[in-house]
PDB file of C-alpha atoms in Angstrom:
ATOM      1  CA  UNK A   1     -11.076  14.759 -11.595  1.00 77.00           C
ATOM      2  CA  UNK A   2      -7.573  15.017 -13.026  1.00 84.00           C
ATOM      3  CA  UNK A   3      -4.709  16.076 -10.765  1.00 85.00           C
ATOM      4  CA  UNK A   4      -0.990  16.247 -11.343  1.00 89.00           C
ATOM      5  CA  UNK A   5       1.542  14.285  -9.272  1.00 87.00           C
ATOM      6  CA  UNK A   6       4.455  16.524 -10.339  1.00 90.00           C
ATOM      7  CA  UNK A   7       2.748  19.843 -11.198  1.00 89.00           C
ATOM      8  CA  UNK A   8       6.013  21.797 -11.576  1.00 90.00           C
ATOM      9  CA  UNK A   9       6.501  20.061 -14.930  1.00 89.00           C
ATOM     10  CA  UNK A  10       3.575  22.144 -16.204  1.00 90.00           C
ATOM     11  CA  UNK A  11       6.172  24.903 -16.632  1.00 91.00           C
ATOM     12  CA  UNK A  12       7.140  23.093 -19.859  1.00 89.00           C
ATOM     13  CA  UNK A  13       3.937  24.545 -21.277  1.00 90.00           C
ATOM     14  CA  UNK A  14       5.570  27.988 -21.257  1.00 92.00           C
ATOM     15  CA  UNK A  15       7.855  27.419 -24.289  1.00 89.00           C
ATOM     16  CA  UNK A  16       4.981  25.706 -26.121  1.00 88.00           C
ATOM     17  CA  UNK A  17       2.736  28.731 -25.551  1.00 89.00           C
ATOM     18  CA  UNK A  18       5.612  31.001 -26.580  1.00 90.00           C
ATOM     19  CA  UNK A  19       5.952  29.054 -29.829  1.00 87.00           C
ATOM     20  CA  UNK A  20       2.195  29.352 -30.418  1.00 86.00           C
ATOM     21  CA  UNK A  21       2.370  33.104 -29.828  1.00 89.00           C
ATOM     22  CA  UNK A  22       5.298  33.362 -32.243  1.00 87.00           C
ATOM     23  CA  UNK A  23       3.330  31.457 -34.884  1.00 82.00           C
ATOM     24  CA  UNK A  24       0.321  33.779 -34.518  1.00 84.00           C
ATOM     25  CA  UNK A  25       2.569  36.861 -34.659  1.00 83.00           C
ATOM     26  CA  UNK A  26       4.336  35.500 -37.728  1.00 80.00           C
ATOM     27  CA  UNK A  27       1.055  34.859 -39.536  1.00 76.00           C
ATOM     28  CA  UNK A  28      -0.272  38.334 -38.763  1.00 76.00           C
ATOM     29  CA  UNK A  29       2.890  39.888 -40.197  1.00 74.00           C
ATOM     30  CA  UNK A  30       3.017  37.534 -43.145  1.00 66.00           C
ATOM     31  CA  UNK A  31       1.549  40.079 -45.564  1.00 59.00           C
ATOM     32  CA  UNK A  32       4.142  42.683 -44.653  1.00 58.00           C
ATOM     33  CA  UNK A  33       6.909  40.208 -45.290  1.00 55.00           C
ATOM     34  CA  UNK A  34       5.303  39.203 -48.571  1.00 54.00           C
ATOM     35  CA  UNK A  35       5.323  42.800 -49.807  1.00 55.00           C
ATOM     36  CA  UNK A  36       9.077  42.958 -49.278  1.00 58.00           C
ATOM     37  CA  UNK A  37       9.666  39.595 -50.928  1.00 51.00           C
ATOM     38  CA  UNK A  38      10.854  40.219 -54.489  1.00 54.00           C
ATOM     39  CA  UNK A  39      10.857  36.660 -55.824  1.00 58.00           C
ATOM     40  CA  UNK A  40       7.101  36.188 -56.313  1.00 54.00           C
ATOM     41  CA  UNK A  41       7.439  32.778 -58.049  1.00 59.00           C
ATOM     42  CA  UNK A  42       9.396  31.371 -55.121  1.00 56.00           C
ATOM     43  CA  UNK A  43       6.840  32.835 -52.700  1.00 52.00           C
ATOM     44  CA  UNK A  44       4.047  30.964 -54.496  1.00 58.00           C
ATOM     45  CA  UNK A  45       6.039  27.753 -54.168  1.00 58.00           C
ATOM     46  CA  UNK A  46       6.458  28.228 -50.418  1.00 54.00           C
ATOM     47  CA  UNK A  47       2.857  29.218 -49.810  1.00 53.00           C
ATOM     48  CA  UNK A  48       0.658  27.900 -52.641  1.00 52.00           C
ATOM     49  CA  UNK A  49      -2.613  29.710 -53.272  1.00 54.00           C
ATOM     50  CA  UNK A  50      -5.849  28.089 -52.375  1.00 53.00           C
ATOM     51  CA  UNK A  51      -4.924  26.614 -48.958  1.00 58.00           C
ATOM     52  CA  UNK A  52      -6.687  29.344 -47.005  1.00 64.00           C
ATOM     53  CA  UNK A  53      -7.463  28.314 -43.425  1.00 70.00           C
ATOM     54  CA  UNK A  54      -6.079  24.837 -44.047  1.00 73.00           C
ATOM     55  CA  UNK A  55      -2.510  26.080 -43.917  1.00 72.00           C
ATOM     56  CA  UNK A  56      -2.962  26.634 -40.166  1.00 78.00           C
ATOM     57  CA  UNK A  57      -4.472  23.243 -39.338  1.00 84.00           C
ATOM     58  CA  UNK A  58      -1.291  21.137 -39.328  1.00 83.00           C
ATOM     59  CA  UNK A  59       0.566  23.717 -37.231  1.00 84.00           C
ATOM     60  CA  UNK A  60      -2.333  23.944 -34.756  1.00 88.00           C
ATOM     61  CA  UNK A  61      -2.535  20.157 -34.402  1.00 89.00           C
ATOM     62  CA  UNK A  62       1.247  19.976 -33.879  1.00 88.00           C
ATOM     63  CA  UNK A  63       1.039  22.621 -31.155  1.00 88.00           C
ATOM     64  CA  UNK A  64      -1.750  20.641 -29.476  1.00 91.00           C
ATOM     65  CA  UNK A  65       0.520  17.573 -29.534  1.00 91.00           C
ATOM     66  CA  UNK A  66       3.208  19.599 -27.784  1.00 91.00           C
ATOM     67  CA  UNK A  67       0.671  20.706 -25.164  1.00 92.00           C
ATOM     68  CA  UNK A  68      -0.303  17.063 -24.539  1.00 91.00           C
ATOM     69  CA  UNK A  69       3.338  16.024 -24.155  1.00 91.00           C
ATOM     70  CA  UNK A  70       4.157  18.922 -21.818  1.00 91.00           C
ATOM     71  CA  UNK A  71       1.088  18.206 -19.691  1.00 92.00           C
ATOM     72  CA  UNK A  72       1.926  14.501 -19.585  1.00 91.00           C
ATOM     73  CA  UNK A  73       5.320  15.309 -18.057  1.00 91.00           C
ATOM     74  CA  UNK A  74       3.459  16.519 -14.932  1.00 91.00           C
ATOM     75  CA  UNK A  75       2.209  12.934 -14.427  1.00 91.00           C
ATOM     76  CA  UNK A  76      -1.557  13.467 -14.577  1.00 90.00           C
ATOM     77  CA  UNK A  77      -3.653  11.086 -12.478  1.00 88.00           C
ATOM     78  CA  UNK A  78      -7.284  10.406 -11.704  1.00 85.00           C
ATOM     79  CA  UNK A  79      -8.627   9.315  -8.319  1.00 79.00           C
ATOM     80  CA  UNK A  80      -9.991   5.771  -8.232  1.00 73.00           C
ATOM     81  CA  UNK A  81     -11.706   3.887  -5.409  1.00 66.00           C
ATOM     82  CA  UNK A  82      -9.819   0.685  -4.679  1.00 69.00           C
ATOM     83  CA  UNK A  83     -11.522  -2.056  -2.589  1.00 62.00           C
ATOM     84  CA  UNK A  84      -9.548  -2.848   0.554  1.00 70.00           C
ATOM     85  CA  UNK A  85      -9.965  -5.882   2.823  1.00 80.00           C
ATOM     86  CA  UNK A  86      -9.986  -4.791   6.491  1.00 84.00           C
ATOM     87  CA  UNK A  87     -10.073  -8.216   8.203  1.00 87.00           C
ATOM     88  CA  UNK A  88      -7.143  -8.342  10.642  1.00 92.00           C
ATOM     89  CA  UNK A  89      -5.139 -10.945  12.548  1.00 93.00           C
ATOM     90  CA  UNK A  90      -2.796  -9.939  15.366  1.00 96.00           C
ATOM     91  CA  UNK A  91       0.058 -12.194  16.491  1.00 96.00           C
ATOM     92  CA  UNK A  92       1.181 -11.740  20.104  1.00 97.00           C
ATOM     93  CA  UNK A  93       4.409 -13.523  21.061  1.00 97.00           C
ATOM     94  CA  UNK A  94       5.737 -13.928  24.585  1.00 96.00           C
ATOM     95  CA  UNK A  95       9.395 -12.873  24.871  1.00 96.00           C
ATOM     96  CA  UNK A  96       9.751 -13.305  28.659  1.00 94.00           C
ATOM     97  CA  UNK A  97      12.904 -14.956  30.017  1.00 92.00           C
ATOM     98  CA  UNK A  98      11.021 -18.197  30.619  1.00 92.00           C
ATOM     99  CA  UNK A  99      10.736 -18.594  26.843  1.00 92.00           C
ATOM    100  CA  UNK A 100      14.427 -19.520  26.688  1.00 92.00           C
ATOM    101  CA  UNK A 101      13.691 -22.853  28.379  1.00 91.00           C
ATOM    102  CA  UNK A 102      14.833 -25.737  26.186  1.00 88.00           C
ATOM    103  CA  UNK A 103      12.194 -28.266  27.229  1.00 87.00           C
ATOM    104  CA  UNK A 104      10.815 -27.640  23.736  1.00 83.00           C
ATOM    105  CA  UNK A 105      13.426 -28.043  21.003  1.00 84.00           C
ATOM    106  CA  UNK A 106      15.428 -25.936  20.335  1.00 88.00           C
ATOM    107  CA  UNK A 107      13.791 -23.667  22.950  1.00 91.00           C
ATOM    108  CA  UNK A 108      10.354 -22.224  23.597  1.00 91.00           C
ATOM    109  CA  UNK A 109      10.962 -18.901  21.843  1.00 93.00           C
ATOM    110  CA  UNK A 110      12.433 -20.428  18.688  1.00 92.00           C
ATOM    111  CA  UNK A 111       9.582 -22.951  18.562  1.00 89.00           C
ATOM    112  CA  UNK A 112       7.096 -20.067  18.881  1.00 90.00           C
ATOM    113  CA  UNK A 113       8.904 -18.129  16.154  1.00 93.00           C
ATOM    114  CA  UNK A 114       8.742 -21.110  13.810  1.00 90.00           C
ATOM    115  CA  UNK A 115       5.034 -21.659  14.482  1.00 88.00           C
ATOM    116  CA  UNK A 116       4.352 -17.951  13.953  1.00 91.00           C
ATOM    117  CA  UNK A 117       6.178 -17.916  10.611  1.00 92.00           C
ATOM    118  CA  UNK A 118       4.250 -20.971   9.441  1.00 88.00           C
ATOM    119  CA  UNK A 119       1.055 -19.164  10.369  1.00 90.00           C
ATOM    120  CA  UNK A 120       2.156 -16.079   8.423  1.00 92.00           C
ATOM    121  CA  UNK A 121       2.845 -18.227   5.378  1.00 90.00           C
ATOM    122  CA  UNK A 122      -0.634 -19.752   5.437  1.00 87.00           C
ATOM    123  CA  UNK A 123      -2.660 -16.604   6.176  1.00 88.00           C
ATOM    124  CA  UNK A 124      -4.581 -15.313   3.110  1.00 87.00           C
ATOM    125  CA  UNK A 125      -2.717 -12.421   1.489  1.00 89.00           C
ATOM    126  CA  UNK A 126      -5.802 -10.192   1.568  1.00 87.00           C
ATOM    127  CA  UNK A 127      -5.882 -10.098   5.394  1.00 90.00           C
ATOM    128  CA  UNK A 128      -4.058  -7.525   7.489  1.00 92.00           C
ATOM    129  CA  UNK A 129      -1.484  -8.964   9.876  1.00 95.00           C
ATOM    130  CA  UNK A 130       0.163  -7.286  12.860  1.00 97.00           C
ATOM    131  CA  UNK A 131       2.718  -8.325  15.472  1.00 98.00           C
ATOM    132  CA  UNK A 132       2.926  -7.601  19.214  1.00 98.00           C
ATOM    133  CA  UNK A 133       5.704  -8.784  21.525  1.00 98.00           C
ATOM    134  CA  UNK A 134       5.240  -8.828  25.278  1.00 97.00           C
ATOM    135  CA  UNK A 135       7.315  -9.254  28.411  1.00 96.00           C
ATOM    136  CA  UNK A 136       6.937  -6.660  31.219  1.00 94.00           C
ATOM    137  CA  UNK A 137       4.962  -4.548  28.732  1.00 95.00           C
ATOM    138  CA  UNK A 138       3.430  -5.149  25.311  1.00 97.00           C
ATOM    139  CA  UNK A 139       4.654  -3.372  22.190  1.00 97.00           C
ATOM    140  CA  UNK A 140       3.322  -3.208  18.641  1.00 98.00           C
ATOM    141  CA  UNK A 141       6.276  -4.237  16.481  1.00 98.00           C
ATOM    142  CA  UNK A 142       4.296  -4.217  13.232  1.00 97.00           C
ATOM    143  CA  UNK A 143       0.994  -2.387  12.825  1.00 96.00           C
ATOM    144  CA  UNK A 144      -1.648  -4.261  10.770  1.00 95.00           C
ATOM    145  CA  UNK A 145      -0.309  -4.567   7.238  1.00 94.00           C
ATOM    146  CA  UNK A 146      -0.473  -6.800   4.175  1.00 93.00           C
ATOM    147  CA  UNK A 147       3.339  -6.845   3.911  1.00 95.00           C
ATOM    148  CA  UNK A 148       4.211 -10.336   5.154  1.00 95.00           C
ATOM    149  CA  UNK A 149       7.962  -9.827   4.759  1.00 96.00           C
ATOM    150  CA  UNK A 150       7.946  -7.058   7.375  1.00 97.00           C
ATOM    151  CA  UNK A 151       6.139  -9.291   9.876  1.00 97.00           C
ATOM    152  CA  UNK A 152       8.449 -12.252   9.244  1.00 97.00           C
ATOM    153  CA  UNK A 153      11.540 -10.076   9.718  1.00 97.00           C
ATOM    154  CA  UNK A 154      10.138  -8.746  13.012  1.00 97.00           C
ATOM    155  CA  UNK A 155       9.457 -12.301  14.232  1.00 97.00           C
ATOM    156  CA  UNK A 156      13.063 -13.278  13.486  1.00 97.00           C
ATOM    157  CA  UNK A 157      14.290 -10.231  15.411  1.00 96.00           C
ATOM    158  CA  UNK A 158      12.522 -10.973  18.713  1.00 96.00           C
ATOM    159  CA  UNK A 159      14.668 -10.708  21.860  1.00 95.00           C
ATOM    160  CA  UNK A 160      14.018 -11.793  25.447  1.00 94.00           C
ATOM    161  CA  UNK A 161      13.125  -9.531  28.389  1.00 94.00           C
ATOM    162  CA  UNK A 162      11.910  -9.829  31.980  1.00 91.00           C
ATOM    163  CA  UNK A 163       8.333 -10.503  33.207  1.00 92.00           C
ATOM    164  CA  UNK A 164       5.157 -11.560  31.392  1.00 94.00           C
ATOM    165  CA  UNK A 165       2.264  -9.175  30.674  1.00 96.00           C
ATOM    166  CA  UNK A 166      -0.212 -11.524  28.998  1.00 96.00           C
ATOM    167  CA  UNK A 167      -3.227  -9.305  29.643  1.00 97.00           C
ATOM    168  CA  UNK A 168      -1.448  -6.228  28.274  1.00 97.00           C
ATOM    169  CA  UNK A 169      -0.665  -8.168  25.100  1.00 97.00           C
ATOM    170  CA  UNK A 170      -4.384  -8.685  24.442  1.00 97.00           C
ATOM    171  CA  UNK A 171      -5.228  -5.036  25.190  1.00 98.00           C
ATOM    172  CA  UNK A 172      -2.436  -3.849  22.878  1.00 98.00           C
ATOM    173  CA  UNK A 173      -3.683  -6.129  20.079  1.00 97.00           C
ATOM    174  CA  UNK A 174      -7.209  -4.722  20.483  1.00 97.00           C
ATOM    175  CA  UNK A 175      -5.874  -1.173  20.174  1.00 96.00           C
ATOM    176  CA  UNK A 176      -3.986  -2.114  17.003  1.00 96.00           C
ATOM    177  CA  UNK A 177      -7.156  -3.640  15.539  1.00 94.00           C
ATOM    178  CA  UNK A 178      -9.113  -0.454  16.265  1.00 93.00           C
ATOM    179  CA  UNK A 179      -6.438   1.527  14.421  1.00 90.00           C
ATOM    180  CA  UNK A 180      -7.238  -0.151  11.085  1.00 88.00           C
ATOM    181  CA  UNK A 181      -8.712   2.626   8.876  1.00 82.00           C
ATOM    182  CA  UNK A 182     -12.471   2.462   8.350  1.00 73.00           C
ATOM    183  CA  UNK A 183     -12.174   3.470   4.669  1.00 68.00           C
ATOM    184  CA  UNK A 184     -15.909   3.931   4.486  1.00 60.00           C
ATOM    185  CA  UNK A 185     -16.829   0.667   6.227  1.00 65.00           C
ATOM    186  CA  UNK A 186     -18.733   0.575   9.513  1.00 63.00           C
ATOM    187  CA  UNK A 187     -17.261  -0.492  12.866  1.00 73.00           C
ATOM    188  CA  UNK A 188     -14.029  -2.277  13.661  1.00 80.00           C
ATOM    189  CA  UNK A 189     -12.915  -4.929  11.184  1.00 86.00           C
ATOM    190  CA  UNK A 190     -13.421  -8.674  11.714  1.00 88.00           C
ATOM    191  CA  UNK A 191     -10.395  -9.706  13.739  1.00 91.00           C
ATOM    192  CA  UNK A 192      -8.599 -12.520  15.534  1.00 93.00           C
ATOM    193  CA  UNK A 193      -5.753 -12.573  18.048  1.00 95.00           C
ATOM    194  CA  UNK A 194      -3.259 -15.449  18.162  1.00 94.00           C
ATOM    195  CA  UNK A 195      -1.247 -15.450  21.394  1.00 95.00           C
ATOM    196  CA  UNK A 196       1.864 -17.637  21.733  1.00 93.00           C
ATOM    197  CA  UNK A 197       3.133 -17.986  25.291  1.00 93.00           C
ATOM    198  CA  UNK A 198       4.139 -20.289  28.129  1.00 89.00           C
ATOM    199  CA  UNK A 199       1.591 -18.735  30.447  1.00 76.00           C
ATOM    200  CA  UNK A 200       1.935 -17.284  33.985  1.00 87.00           C
ATOM    201  CA  UNK A 201       1.289 -13.554  33.950  1.00 92.00           C
ATOM    202  CA  UNK A 202       3.580 -11.561  36.259  1.00 92.00           C
ATOM    203  CA  UNK A 203       2.914  -7.983  35.125  1.00 93.00           C
ATOM    204  CA  UNK A 204       0.152  -5.670  33.908  1.00 95.00           C
ATOM    205  CA  UNK A 205      -3.587  -6.177  33.796  1.00 96.00           C
ATOM    206  CA  UNK A 206      -5.017  -9.599  34.453  1.00 95.00           C
ATOM    207  CA  UNK A 207      -5.810 -12.225  31.858  1.00 95.00           C
ATOM    208  CA  UNK A 208      -9.450 -12.135  33.027  1.00 96.00           C
ATOM    209  CA  UNK A 209      -9.706  -8.393  32.286  1.00 97.00           C
ATOM    210  CA  UNK A 210      -8.161  -8.958  28.877  1.00 97.00           C
ATOM    211  CA  UNK A 211     -10.558 -11.813  28.120  1.00 97.00           C
ATOM    212  CA  UNK A 212     -13.543  -9.625  29.052  1.00 97.00           C
ATOM    213  CA  UNK A 213     -12.297  -6.801  26.814  1.00 97.00           C
ATOM    214  CA  UNK A 214     -11.753  -9.148  23.858  1.00 97.00           C
ATOM    215  CA  UNK A 215     -15.161 -10.724  24.400  1.00 96.00           C
ATOM    216  CA  UNK A 216     -16.818  -7.286  24.469  1.00 95.00           C
ATOM    217  CA  UNK A 217     -15.034  -6.374  21.209  1.00 94.00           C
ATOM    218  CA  UNK A 218     -16.104  -9.704  19.663  1.00 92.00           C
ATOM    219  CA  UNK A 219     -12.466 -10.609  18.962  1.00 94.00           C
ATOM    220  CA  UNK A 220     -11.652 -14.296  19.639  1.00 93.00           C
ATOM    221  CA  UNK A 221      -8.245 -14.958  21.163  1.00 95.00           C
ATOM    222  CA  UNK A 222      -6.625 -18.262  20.223  1.00 93.00           C
ATOM    223  CA  UNK A 223      -3.743 -19.336  22.442  1.00 93.00           C
ATOM    224  CA  UNK A 224      -0.804 -21.659  21.828  1.00 91.00           C
ATOM    225  CA  UNK A 225       1.082 -22.980  24.853  1.00 89.00           C
ATOM    226  CA  UNK A 226       4.812 -23.699  24.544  1.00 89.00           C
ATOM    227  CA  UNK A 227       6.732 -25.777  27.054  1.00 85.00           C
ATOM    228  CA  UNK A 228       6.256 -28.529  29.630  1.00 84.00           C
ATOM    229  CA  UNK A 229       5.798 -28.675  33.391  1.00 84.00           C
ATOM    230  CA  UNK A 230       9.465 -29.593  33.808  1.00 84.00           C
ATOM    231  CA  UNK A 231      10.865 -26.517  32.067  1.00 85.00           C
ATOM    232  CA  UNK A 232      13.757 -24.671  33.768  1.00 86.00           C
ATOM    233  CA  UNK A 233      15.757 -21.539  33.016  1.00 85.00           C
ATOM    234  CA  UNK A 234      18.865 -19.944  34.489  1.00 79.00           C
ATOM    235  CA  UNK A 235      17.906 -16.430  35.656  1.00 74.00           C
ATOM    236  CA  UNK A 236      20.565 -14.420  37.472  1.00 75.00           C
ATOM    237  CA  UNK A 237      22.655 -17.503  38.133  1.00 77.00           C
ATOM    238  CA  UNK A 238      19.765 -19.403  39.708  1.00 80.00           C
ATOM    239  CA  UNK A 239      17.929 -22.301  38.107  1.00 85.00           C
ATOM    240  CA  UNK A 240      14.194 -21.647  38.219  1.00 85.00           C
ATOM    241  CA  UNK A 241      11.268 -23.853  37.272  1.00 86.00           C
ATOM    242  CA  UNK A 242       8.982 -22.379  34.606  1.00 87.00           C
ATOM    243  CA  UNK A 243       5.979 -24.672  34.148  1.00 87.00           C
ATOM    244  CA  UNK A 244       3.354 -23.812  31.562  1.00 87.00           C
ATOM    245  CA  UNK A 245       0.127 -22.135  32.709  1.00 90.00           C
ATOM    246  CA  UNK A 246      -2.173 -24.122  30.453  1.00 91.00           C
ATOM    247  CA  UNK A 247      -5.235 -23.270  32.521  1.00 93.00           C
ATOM    248  CA  UNK A 248      -4.935 -19.492  32.067  1.00 93.00           C
ATOM    249  CA  UNK A 249      -4.281 -19.813  28.338  1.00 94.00           C
ATOM    250  CA  UNK A 250      -7.143 -22.273  27.868  1.00 94.00           C
ATOM    251  CA  UNK A 251      -9.574 -20.053  29.803  1.00 95.00           C
ATOM    252  CA  UNK A 252      -8.575 -17.001  27.759  1.00 96.00           C
ATOM    253  CA  UNK A 253      -9.354 -18.901  24.558  1.00 94.00           C
ATOM    254  CA  UNK A 254     -12.587 -20.368  25.908  1.00 96.00           C
ATOM    255  CA  UNK A 255     -13.941 -17.051  27.223  1.00 96.00           C
ATOM    256  CA  UNK A 256     -13.358 -15.301  23.897  1.00 96.00           C
ATOM    257  CA  UNK A 257     -14.505 -18.278  21.763  1.00 92.00           C
ATOM    258  CA  UNK A 258     -11.033 -18.860  20.393  1.00 92.00           C
ATOM    259  CA  UNK A 259      -8.992 -22.068  20.237  1.00 91.00           C
ATOM    260  CA  UNK A 260      -6.413 -23.449  22.657  1.00 91.00           C
ATOM    261  CA  UNK A 261      -3.470 -25.493  21.341  1.00 90.00           C
ATOM    262  CA  UNK A 262      -0.394 -27.063  22.838  1.00 83.00           C
ATOM    263  CA  UNK A 263       1.291 -28.351  19.700  1.00 65.00           C
ATOM    264  CA  UNK A 264      -0.514 -26.585  16.906  1.00 57.00           C
ATOM    265  CA  UNK A 265      -0.168 -27.902  13.374  1.00 59.00           C
ATOM    266  CA  UNK A 266      -0.571 -25.682  10.320  1.00 58.00           C
ATOM    267  CA  UNK A 267      -3.927 -27.347   9.602  1.00 65.00           C
ATOM    268  CA  UNK A 268      -5.146 -26.562  13.128  1.00 64.00           C
ATOM    269  CA  UNK A 269      -4.034 -22.946  12.928  1.00 64.00           C
ATOM    270  CA  UNK A 270      -6.217 -22.434   9.865  1.00 69.00           C
ATOM    271  CA  UNK A 271      -9.220 -22.791  12.158  1.00 70.00           C
ATOM    272  CA  UNK A 272      -8.246 -19.499  13.753  1.00 73.00           C
ATOM    273  CA  UNK A 273      -9.280 -17.401  10.755  1.00 69.00           C
ATOM    274  CA  UNK A 274     -11.371 -19.636   8.481  1.00 66.00           C
ATOM    275  CA  UNK A 275     -14.662 -18.235   9.839  1.00 59.00           C
ATOM    276  CA  UNK A 276     -13.452 -14.656  10.281  1.00 57.00           C
ATOM    277  CA  UNK A 277     -15.469 -13.146   7.461  1.00 56.00           C
ATOM    278  CA  UNK A 278     -14.689  -9.998   5.545  1.00 51.00           C
ATOM    279  CA  UNK A 279     -15.061  -6.233   5.685  1.00 51.00           C
ATOM    280  CA  UNK A 280     -14.402  -4.308   2.510  1.00 51.00           C
ATOM    281  CA  UNK A 281     -13.549  -0.642   2.654  1.00 50.00           C
ATOM    282  CA  UNK A 282     -12.553   1.638  -0.191  1.00 51.00           C
ATOM    283  CA  UNK A 283      -9.420   3.735  -0.390  1.00 57.00           C
ATOM    284  CA  UNK A 284      -8.995   6.532  -2.897  1.00 61.00           C
ATOM    285  CA  UNK A 285      -5.785   6.048  -4.830  1.00 70.00           C
ATOM    286  CA  UNK A 286      -4.349   8.116  -7.701  1.00 80.00           C
ATOM    287  CA  UNK A 287      -4.039   6.204 -10.974  1.00 84.00           C
ATOM    288  CA  UNK A 288      -1.511   7.714 -13.328  1.00 89.00           C
ATOM    289  CA  UNK A 289      -2.726   8.358 -16.880  1.00 87.00           C
ATOM    290  CA  UNK A 290       0.458   9.734 -18.433  1.00 91.00           C
ATOM    291  CA  UNK A 291       0.224   7.116 -21.185  1.00 90.00           C
ATOM    292  CA  UNK A 292      -3.125   8.593 -22.262  1.00 90.00           C
ATOM    293  CA  UNK A 293      -1.487  11.965 -22.838  1.00 90.00           C
ATOM    294  CA  UNK A 294       1.443  10.375 -24.652  1.00 91.00           C
ATOM    295  CA  UNK A 295      -0.984   8.448 -26.858  1.00 92.00           C
ATOM    296  CA  UNK A 296      -2.995  11.579 -27.686  1.00 90.00           C
ATOM    297  CA  UNK A 297       0.226  13.443 -28.499  1.00 90.00           C
ATOM    298  CA  UNK A 298       1.327  10.658 -30.855  1.00 90.00           C
ATOM    299  CA  UNK A 299      -2.029  10.655 -32.644  1.00 91.00           C
ATOM    300  CA  UNK A 300      -1.924  14.447 -33.023  1.00 89.00           C
ATOM    301  CA  UNK A 301       1.610  14.356 -34.464  1.00 88.00           C
ATOM    302  CA  UNK A 302       0.539  11.669 -36.955  1.00 88.00           C
ATOM    303  CA  UNK A 303      -2.520  13.729 -37.839  1.00 89.00           C
ATOM    304  CA  UNK A 304      -0.461  16.903 -38.325  1.00 84.00           C
ATOM    305  CA  UNK A 305       2.026  15.090 -40.534  1.00 83.00           C
ATOM    306  CA  UNK A 306      -0.734  13.442 -42.576  1.00 84.00           C
ATOM    307  CA  UNK A 307      -2.614  16.702 -43.185  1.00 82.00           C
ATOM    308  CA  UNK A 308       0.563  18.479 -44.150  1.00 79.00           C
ATOM    309  CA  UNK A 309       1.431  15.771 -46.670  1.00 79.00           C
ATOM    310  CA  UNK A 310      -2.112  15.809 -48.036  1.00 79.00           C
ATOM    311  CA  UNK A 311      -2.303  19.552 -48.580  1.00 77.00           C
ATOM    312  CA  UNK A 312       1.304  20.635 -49.184  1.00 75.00           C
ATOM    313  CA  UNK A 313       3.203  17.455 -50.171  1.00 68.00           C
ATOM    314  CA  UNK A 314       5.513  18.168 -47.218  1.00 69.00           C
ATOM    315  CA  UNK A 315       5.689  16.444 -43.861  1.00 63.00           C
ATOM    316  CA  UNK A 316       5.225  19.735 -41.954  1.00 61.00           C
TER     317      UNK A 316
END
């Protein structure tokens, strides 16, 4: 079905139809004009005998070319079904104050940002990718998208805040995964969560609840621990120890059948999604066909000119 992306341009058909009406009116009054035309020899030169119906063909074809051009200005389009990969990976990055500890160079947050950007660079372009940051609460910074530049920019813009809601991060990622449009496919898409943190939950729902929810949704959560047991940060003028909760992060990964890393290489991170599978949906997108109308108009103009030359020795 053809639809028009800028239908107001169809108003350009009005002068074309007016010209067609003028041509018809002129032809119907042609005999009356001929009776008042005194130079009969010149009249025969302008309108040679024997053309009959053919004298209208070139003009009709030219008017059809004008109709095609005017219609093309409205940007006609046809709906096409485009295949769309639904498989989704969610990155969840801890931005709690403990992530400013410099026991990992240059500090835990910057190390996590670098690892996350390497992961983004390696992820297949067909997959959706989203970003969640979490401290006292978890927030979706980038909904699942195929635009890697948006995700990378959001990773670079992360800022620190108080508390650590690890469980809420997983729940928020699951909600984002469920938001991926079905586009005709069944169920939620194949998905993975990659959580980068230094551990110890201090806010929100428990890690155990989050692990159970991810397991029920069949979404593996892979965790990457940043930091050492000797990490310290200055919070409110007091130096506080911030050791890494490896146990909680490892159990979250194990319960959901994900992977647990401490110093993840790019090669290791590929394991996160290599067995994820695929889910293809279909999205209806308009495909502009203005060039078809322009091509038809060009052919009609050439045809009108050729017929006119053939029958009258004039271009039009």
